[in-house]
Amino acid sequence: MSQEQPRRPQAEGPQEEPIKYGDVFQVSGELAEKPVAPEDAAMMQAAETSVLGQTQKGGAAAVMQAAATRNEMAGLLGHRDVTDVAEQGGVVVTETDLPGTRVITESVAGQVVGQYVQATPIVQMTTAGEVRQAAITIGEALEAAARTAGNKPVDHSDAAAIQAAECRATGSNLIAPGGLAATAQSAAAFNELKGATAKLPADKAATREDAEGITSAELRNDPNMKSHPGGVAASVAAAARMNEKGM
């Protein structure tokens, strides 16, 4: 780190800690323990501007600038200070182009501090040599949604939207077994059943009679009159068998 400006004498008491990378980003190792320095923020601003044409609101450069300003105003870092790992490891903004999507990745010393996805038009050449923007398909839009959704659990509103998208894309109101809509509906049902014990107004030990009644209900309401492996009926039946063995 470059030479710091002289600091004013401070009264005795706890020494204020600078804002570190680990305080504002999901990073680890040596970088996490380093303070965010003004020159680090300046390098990220330059990188964002070079790749994106401007700094991004709420992006890594903005976060770093806020932290660095706080550290400088507190007298903990000088205006020309730079973190050694950032200077040696580099501050980089890269973009990866995928069909209909651009992924922006921001990193400091090889560790990702920011990443987001932008939708982009697909350009094709016509037979006459003219450049034409290709329409983004429903399938491509769904793929983009999957990349941006992260770890969000699938709920019934998601399943309904996916079902509508599938029907619009195929022109058919029939839900294909094993297709996107069917898979989404299964995922939403599974997520809703998690925590079922706490949601039931009352509960009881599963018995053979319970399993038979639930299996009958599942069969009556299945178009193919089949029970689903790993489904509700199968799970209750397995619980009933284990309860009988334990008696």
CSV table of C-alpha atoms in Angstrom, one decimal:
chain,number,residue,atom,x,y,z
A,1,MET,CA,0.0,0.0,0.0
A,2,SER,CA,1.3,3.5,-0.8
A,3,GLN,CA,2.5,5.9,1.9
A,4,GLU,CA,-0.4,7.3,3.9
A,5,GLN,CA,-1.1,10.9,4.7
A,6,PRO,CA,-0.2,12.0,8.3
A,7,ARG,CA,-3.0,11.4,10.7
A,8,ARG,CA,-4.2,13.6,13.5
A,9,PRO,CA,-3.5,12.4,17.0
A,10,GLN,CA,-6.4,10.5,18.3
A,11,ALA,CA,-7.8,10.3,21.8
A,12,GLU,CA,-7.2,7.2,23.7
A,13,GLY,CA,-10.0,4.6,23.1
A,14,PRO,CA,-10.9,1.9,20.6
A,15,GLN,CA,-9.3,2.4,17.2
A,16,GLU,CA,-11.9,2.7,14.4
A,17,GLU,CA,-11.6,-0.1,11.9
A,18,PRO,CA,-11.7,0.6,8.2
A,19,ILE,CA,-14.4,-0.9,6.0
A,20,LYS,CA,-12.9,-4.0,4.5
A,21,TYR,CA,-13.7,-6.0,1.3
A,22,GLY,CA,-15.2,-8.7,3.5
A,23,ASP,CA,-17.6,-6.2,5.0
A,24,VAL,CA,-19.3,-5.3,1.6
A,25,PHE,CA,-18.6,-8.3,-0.7
A,26,GLN,CA,-18.8,-12.1,-0.5
A,27,VAL,CA,-15.0,-12.6,-0.7
A,28,SER,CA,-12.6,-14.7,1.3
A,29,GLY,CA,-8.9,-15.0,2.2
A,30,GLU,CA,-6.5,-12.1,2.2
A,31,LEU,CA,-8.8,-9.8,0.1
A,32,ALA,CA,-11.6,-10.1,2.7
A,33,GLU,CA,-9.2,-8.6,5.3
A,34,LYS,CA,-8.0,-5.7,3.2
A,35,PRO,CA,-9.6,-2.2,3.5
A,36,VAL,CA,-11.3,-0.7,0.5
A,37,ALA,CA,-8.9,2.0,-0.7
A,38,PRO,CA,-9.6,5.0,-2.9
A,39,GLU,CA,-7.4,3.9,-5.7
A,40,ASP,CA,-9.1,0.5,-5.8
A,41,ALA,CA,-12.4,2.3,-6.3
A,42,ALA,CA,-10.9,4.5,-9.0
A,43,MET,CA,-9.7,1.4,-10.9
A,44,MET,CA,-13.1,-0.3,-10.7
A,45,GLN,CA,-14.7,2.9,-12.0
A,46,ALA,CA,-12.3,3.0,-14.9
A,47,ALA,CA,-12.9,-0.6,-15.7
A,48,GLU,CA,-16.7,-0.3,-15.6
A,49,THR,CA,-16.6,2.8,-17.8
A,50,SER,CA,-14.3,1.1,-20.3
A,51,VAL,CA,-16.5,-2.0,-20.7
A,52,LEU,CA,-20.0,-0.6,-20.1
A,53,GLY,CA,-19.6,3.1,-21.1
A,54,GLN,CA,-20.4,4.3,-17.6
A,55,THR,CA,-20.3,3.3,-14.0
A,56,GLN,CA,-23.3,1.2,-12.9
A,57,LYS,CA,-25.8,2.4,-10.2
A,58,GLY,CA,-25.4,0.0,-7.3
A,59,GLY,CA,-22.5,-1.8,-9.0
A,60,ALA,CA,-19.2,-2.8,-7.6
A,61,ALA,CA,-17.6,0.6,-8.3
A,62,ALA,CA,-20.3,2.5,-6.5
A,63,VAL,CA,-20.0,0.2,-3.4
A,64,MET,CA,-16.2,0.5,-3.4
A,65,GLN,CA,-16.3,4.3,-3.8
A,66,ALA,CA,-18.7,4.6,-0.8
A,67,ALA,CA,-16.5,2.4,1.4
A,68,ALA,CA,-13.3,4.1,0.3
A,69,THR,CA,-14.7,7.6,0.9
A,70,ARG,CA,-15.8,6.5,4.4
A,71,ASN,CA,-12.3,5.2,5.1
A,72,GLU,CA,-10.6,8.3,3.8
A,73,MET,CA,-12.9,10.7,5.7
A,74,ALA,CA,-12.2,8.7,8.9
A,75,GLY,CA,-8.5,9.4,8.4
A,76,LEU,CA,-7.8,5.7,8.0
A,77,LEU,CA,-6.5,5.8,4.4
A,78,GLY,CA,-5.0,8.5,2.2
A,79,HIS,CA,-6.5,9.6,-1.1
A,80,ARG,CA,-3.8,7.9,-3.2
A,81,ASP,CA,-3.7,4.7,-1.2
A,82,VAL,CA,-4.2,1.4,-3.1
A,83,THR,CA,-4.6,-2.1,-1.7
A,84,ASP,CA,-1.6,-4.3,-2.6
A,85,VAL,CA,-3.7,-7.3,-3.6
A,86,ALA,CA,-5.9,-5.2,-5.8
A,87,GLU,CA,-2.8,-3.6,-7.4
A,88,GLN,CA,-1.1,-6.9,-8.0
A,89,GLY,CA,-4.2,-9.1,-8.7
A,90,GLY,CA,-6.0,-6.5,-10.8
A,91,VAL,CA,-9.4,-5.0,-10.9
A,92,VAL,CA,-11.3,-6.4,-13.9
A,93,VAL,CA,-14.7,-6.1,-15.5
A,94,THR,CA,-15.5,-8.7,-18.2
A,95,GLU,CA,-18.5,-9.5,-20.3
A,96,THR,CA,-19.6,-12.8,-21.7
A,97,ASP,CA,-22.0,-12.8,-24.7
A,98,LEU,CA,-24.6,-15.6,-24.9
A,99,PRO,CA,-27.6,-15.8,-27.2
A,100,GLY,CA,-29.9,-13.0,-26.1
A,101,THR,CA,-27.9,-12.4,-23.0
A,102,ARG,CA,-24.8,-10.6,-21.8
A,103,VAL,CA,-23.2,-11.6,-18.4
A,104,ILE,CA,-21.2,-8.9,-16.7
A,105,THR,CA,-18.6,-10.0,-14.1
A,106,GLU,CA,-16.7,-7.7,-11.9
A,107,SER,CA,-13.7,-9.0,-9.9
A,108,VAL,CA,-10.9,-7.8,-7.6
A,109,ALA,CA,-7.7,-9.9,-7.3
A,110,GLY,CA,-9.5,-12.8,-9.1
A,111,GLN,CA,-12.5,-12.8,-6.8
A,112,VAL,CA,-16.0,-11.9,-8.0
A,113,VAL,CA,-17.5,-8.9,-6.3
A,114,GLY,CA,-20.4,-8.3,-8.7
A,115,GLN,CA,-22.2,-10.1,-11.5
A,116,TYR,CA,-25.5,-9.4,-13.4
A,117,VAL,CA,-27.2,-10.3,-16.6
A,118,GLN,CA,-28.4,-8.1,-19.4
A,119,ALA,CA,-30.8,-9.1,-22.2
A,120,THR,CA,-29.5,-8.3,-25.6
A,121,PRO,CA,-31.1,-8.6,-29.1
A,122,ILE,CA,-29.9,-11.3,-31.5
A,123,VAL,CA,-28.8,-10.1,-34.8
A,124,GLN,CA,-29.0,-12.2,-38.0
A,125,MET,CA,-28.0,-11.6,-41.6
A,126,THR,CA,-30.7,-12.0,-44.3
A,127,THR,CA,-30.1,-13.6,-47.6
A,128,ALA,CA,-29.9,-10.1,-49.1
A,129,GLY,CA,-27.1,-9.3,-46.7
A,130,GLU,CA,-29.2,-7.0,-44.6
A,131,VAL,CA,-28.7,-7.0,-40.8
A,132,ARG,CA,-31.9,-7.9,-39.0
A,133,GLN,CA,-32.7,-8.3,-35.3
A,134,ALA,CA,-34.0,-11.8,-34.6
A,135,ALA,CA,-36.9,-12.1,-32.3
A,136,ILE,CA,-36.1,-13.5,-28.8
A,137,THR,CA,-38.0,-16.8,-28.4
A,138,ILE,CA,-40.1,-17.7,-25.4
A,139,GLY,CA,-37.6,-20.5,-24.7
A,140,GLU,CA,-34.7,-18.1,-24.7
A,141,ALA,CA,-36.7,-15.8,-22.4
A,142,LEU,CA,-37.2,-18.7,-20.0
A,143,GLU,CA,-33.5,-19.5,-20.1
A,144,ALA,CA,-32.7,-15.9,-19.2
A,145,ALA,CA,-35.2,-16.0,-16.3
A,146,ALA,CA,-33.5,-19.2,-15.0
A,147,ARG,CA,-30.1,-17.5,-15.0
A,148,THR,CA,-31.3,-14.4,-13.2
A,149,ALA,CA,-33.6,-16.1,-10.7
A,150,GLY,CA,-30.7,-17.6,-8.7
A,151,ASN,CA,-31.8,-19.8,-5.8
A,152,LYS,CA,-35.4,-18.6,-5.6
A,153,PRO,CA,-37.7,-21.6,-4.9
A,154,VAL,CA,-40.3,-22.4,-7.6
A,155,ASP,CA,-43.8,-21.4,-6.4
A,156,HIS,CA,-47.2,-21.8,-7.9
A,157,SER,CA,-47.1,-18.4,-9.6
A,158,ASP,CA,-43.9,-19.4,-11.3
A,159,ALA,CA,-45.4,-22.7,-12.4
A,160,ALA,CA,-48.5,-20.9,-13.8
A,161,ALA,CA,-46.3,-18.5,-15.7
A,162,ILE,CA,-44.2,-21.3,-17.1
A,163,GLN,CA,-47.3,-23.3,-18.1
A,164,ALA,CA,-48.7,-20.2,-19.9
A,165,ALA,CA,-45.3,-19.7,-21.6
A,166,GLU,CA,-45.3,-23.4,-22.8
A,167,CYS,CA,-48.8,-23.1,-24.1
A,168,ARG,CA,-48.0,-19.9,-26.0
A,169,ALA,CA,-44.8,-21.4,-27.4
A,170,THR,CA,-46.4,-24.6,-28.6
A,171,GLY,CA,-49.8,-23.3,-29.5
A,172,SER,CA,-51.4,-26.2,-27.5
A,173,ASN,CA,-53.2,-26.2,-24.2
A,174,LEU,CA,-52.0,-29.8,-23.5
A,175,ILE,CA,-49.3,-30.1,-20.8
A,176,ALA,CA,-46.6,-32.5,-22.0
A,177,PRO,CA,-45.6,-35.1,-19.3
A,178,GLY,CA,-42.1,-34.3,-18.3
A,179,GLY,CA,-42.1,-31.0,-20.0
A,180,LEU,CA,-41.3,-27.6,-18.5
A,181,ALA,CA,-44.7,-26.9,-17.1
A,182,ALA,CA,-45.1,-30.3,-15.6
A,183,THR,CA,-41.7,-30.1,-14.0
A,184,ALA,CA,-42.4,-26.6,-12.6
A,185,GLN,CA,-45.7,-27.8,-11.2
A,186,SER,CA,-44.0,-30.7,-9.4
A,187,ALA,CA,-41.3,-28.4,-8.0
A,188,ALA,CA,-43.9,-25.9,-6.8
A,189,ALA,CA,-45.9,-28.7,-5.1
A,190,PHE,CA,-42.8,-30.0,-3.4
A,191,ASN,CA,-41.8,-26.6,-2.2
A,192,GLU,CA,-45.3,-26.0,-0.8
A,193,LEU,CA,-45.2,-29.4,1.0
A,194,LYS,CA,-42.0,-28.5,2.8
A,195,GLY,CA,-42.9,-27.5,6.3
A,196,ALA,CA,-46.3,-29.4,6.0
A,197,THR,CA,-46.1,-30.6,9.6
A,198,ALA,CA,-46.1,-27.0,10.9
A,199,LYS,CA,-48.9,-26.0,8.5
A,200,LEU,CA,-51.4,-28.8,9.4
A,201,PRO,CA,-53.9,-27.8,12.0
A,202,ALA,CA,-53.6,-31.3,13.4
A,203,ASP,CA,-51.5,-34.4,12.8
A,204,LYS,CA,-51.4,-38.1,13.5
A,205,ALA,CA,-49.2,-41.2,12.9
A,206,ALA,CA,-49.5,-42.6,9.4
A,207,THR,CA,-51.4,-46.0,9.3
A,208,ARG,CA,-52.1,-48.5,6.6
A,209,GLU,CA,-55.7,-47.2,6.4
A,210,ASP,CA,-54.4,-43.7,5.8
A,211,ALA,CA,-52.0,-44.9,3.1
A,212,GLU,CA,-54.8,-46.8,1.3
A,213,GLY,CA,-57.2,-43.8,1.4
A,214,ILE,CA,-54.5,-41.4,0.2
A,215,THR,CA,-53.4,-43.8,-2.6
A,216,SER,CA,-57.0,-44.2,-3.7
A,217,ALA,CA,-57.4,-40.4,-3.9
A,218,GLU,CA,-54.2,-40.0,-5.9
A,219,LEU,CA,-55.2,-42.8,-8.4
A,220,ARG,CA,-58.8,-41.3,-8.9
A,221,ASN,CA,-57.3,-38.0,-9.8
A,222,ASP,CA,-54.5,-39.1,-12.0
A,223,PRO,CA,-55.4,-39.2,-15.8
A,224,ASN,CA,-53.5,-42.5,-16.2
A,225,MET,CA,-54.7,-44.0,-12.9
A,226,LYS,CA,-51.2,-44.3,-11.7
A,227,SER,CA,-49.5,-43.5,-8.4
A,228,HIS,CA,-46.3,-41.4,-8.6
A,229,PRO,CA,-43.1,-42.9,-7.3
A,230,GLY,CA,-41.9,-40.6,-4.5
A,231,GLY,CA,-45.2,-38.8,-4.4
A,232,VAL,CA,-47.6,-38.1,-1.6
A,233,ALA,CA,-49.2,-41.6,-1.6
A,234,ALA,CA,-45.9,-43.4,-1.8
A,235,SER,CA,-44.4,-41.3,1.0
A,236,VAL,CA,-47.4,-41.9,3.3
A,237,ALA,CA,-47.3,-45.7,2.5
A,238,ALA,CA,-43.6,-45.8,3.4
A,239,ALA,CA,-44.3,-44.0,6.7
A,240,ALA,CA,-47.1,-46.4,7.5
A,241,ARG,CA,-44.9,-49.5,6.9
A,242,MET,CA,-42.2,-48.0,9.1
A,243,ASN,CA,-44.7,-47.3,11.8
A,244,GLU,CA,-46.0,-50.9,11.7
A,245,LYS,CA,-42.5,-52.3,12.0
A,246,GLY,CA,-41.9,-50.1,15.0
A,247,MET,CA,-45.0,-51.2,16.9
